[in-house]
């Protein structure tokens, strides 16, 4: 592991942070993870809590930070003023400090800033956020862009927006696997669309972006917009599970309120592919990674 130019992953215990740490370390980089659990701090884990008033100083060998952690729960973003403060004030404040320390910074954002009514939005397209989580990410993007511009650090900042990320523990997959094991049908929603990626793909793609230090707006996306019924069918077929164990329904029929129900979830990756070589992840590759 090379410790000359280390990476810092803020939010090392998050789904995305875990995938990124594995990819960076597999490629031979030294990567610190941040945690807000003091008892788990060691020589690769540094303490960082957005809510702490203590200014954060990155380890001296770090020259690139990924800001992965955030208040991510949609419901919490609607209701908890602290979620707004974390996402819109405290994260940009940390990014200002890290840019001031001379680091290259990646800020992780979301496809939901585009609102979900336009297919394959380009990296530099205008936003149309609807839900509180998306509004907060949109405001944070504006704040960090302004901070970088005013500090002359635009060439050391990128914003990477992601579509839905899956690993085998992401809901509803564990319940589907259990049902199929028992020979019971699952009930996926046909009115919920996503463009899933695997956590392995996102980890490797972010590591590539970190190695290439590409400034500006970037996207990582699944290559297909699919419903949960399409997704369950592709997964079942790969697992040798019969189509009779998929009984499609809708969130509407089940009376389940879904905060973000886009018509289109996938992100255009034209600029990202041109500059990084990373292409959207095909659905079959997502499923191979999950299994
Ligand atoms: N998952 C997706 O499908 C998806 C899709 C699009 C974009 N994103 C974005 O990708 C990023 C990662 O998402 P994720 O799903 O991997 O996140 P996650 O698993 O929900 O984890 C969130 C992380 O944020 C940390 N955190 C929360 N409040 C904090 C605070 N006050 N100080 C320090 N750390 C704090 C948590 O720390 P603890 O471990 O201590 O709780 C946790 O590690 C987020 O920015 C999210 O908006 C995710």
Tab-separated table of N, CA and C in Angstrom, residues 2 22 36 81 134 160 181 187 252:
chain	number	residue	atom	x	y	z
A	2	UNK	N	0.591	2.158	-0.961
A	2	UNK	CA	1.334	3.417	-1.015
A	2	UNK	C	0.702	4.417	-0.063
A	22	UNK	N	-12.943	-0.941	-0.270
A	22	UNK	CA	-12.458	-2.234	-0.788
A	22	UNK	C	-11.768	-2.035	-2.140
A	36	UNK	N	-17.815	8.031	13.171
A	36	UNK	CA	-18.170	8.875	14.325
A	36	UNK	C	-18.258	8.045	15.596
A	81	UNK	N	-34.947	18.701	11.367
A	81	UNK	CA	-34.153	19.879	10.990
A	81	UNK	C	-32.646	19.608	11.034
A	134	UNK	N	-33.724	15.459	-2.036
A	134	UNK	CA	-33.183	15.961	-3.301
A	134	UNK	C	-32.940	17.468	-3.219
A	160	UNK	N	-20.266	13.813	-7.829
A	160	UNK	CA	-20.610	12.557	-8.498
A	160	UNK	C	-22.013	12.142	-8.063
A	181	UNK	N	-36.507	-19.356	-1.449
A	181	UNK	CA	-35.972	-20.572	-0.804
A	181	UNK	C	-37.118	-21.440	-0.273
A	187	UNK	N	-43.694	-10.217	-4.402
A	187	UNK	CA	-44.686	-9.278	-4.958
A	187	UNK	C	-44.036	-7.941	-5.299
A	252	UNK	N	-49.192	1.474	-5.386
A	252	UNK	CA	-50.512	2.103	-5.257
A	252	UNK	C	-51.521	1.088	-4.732
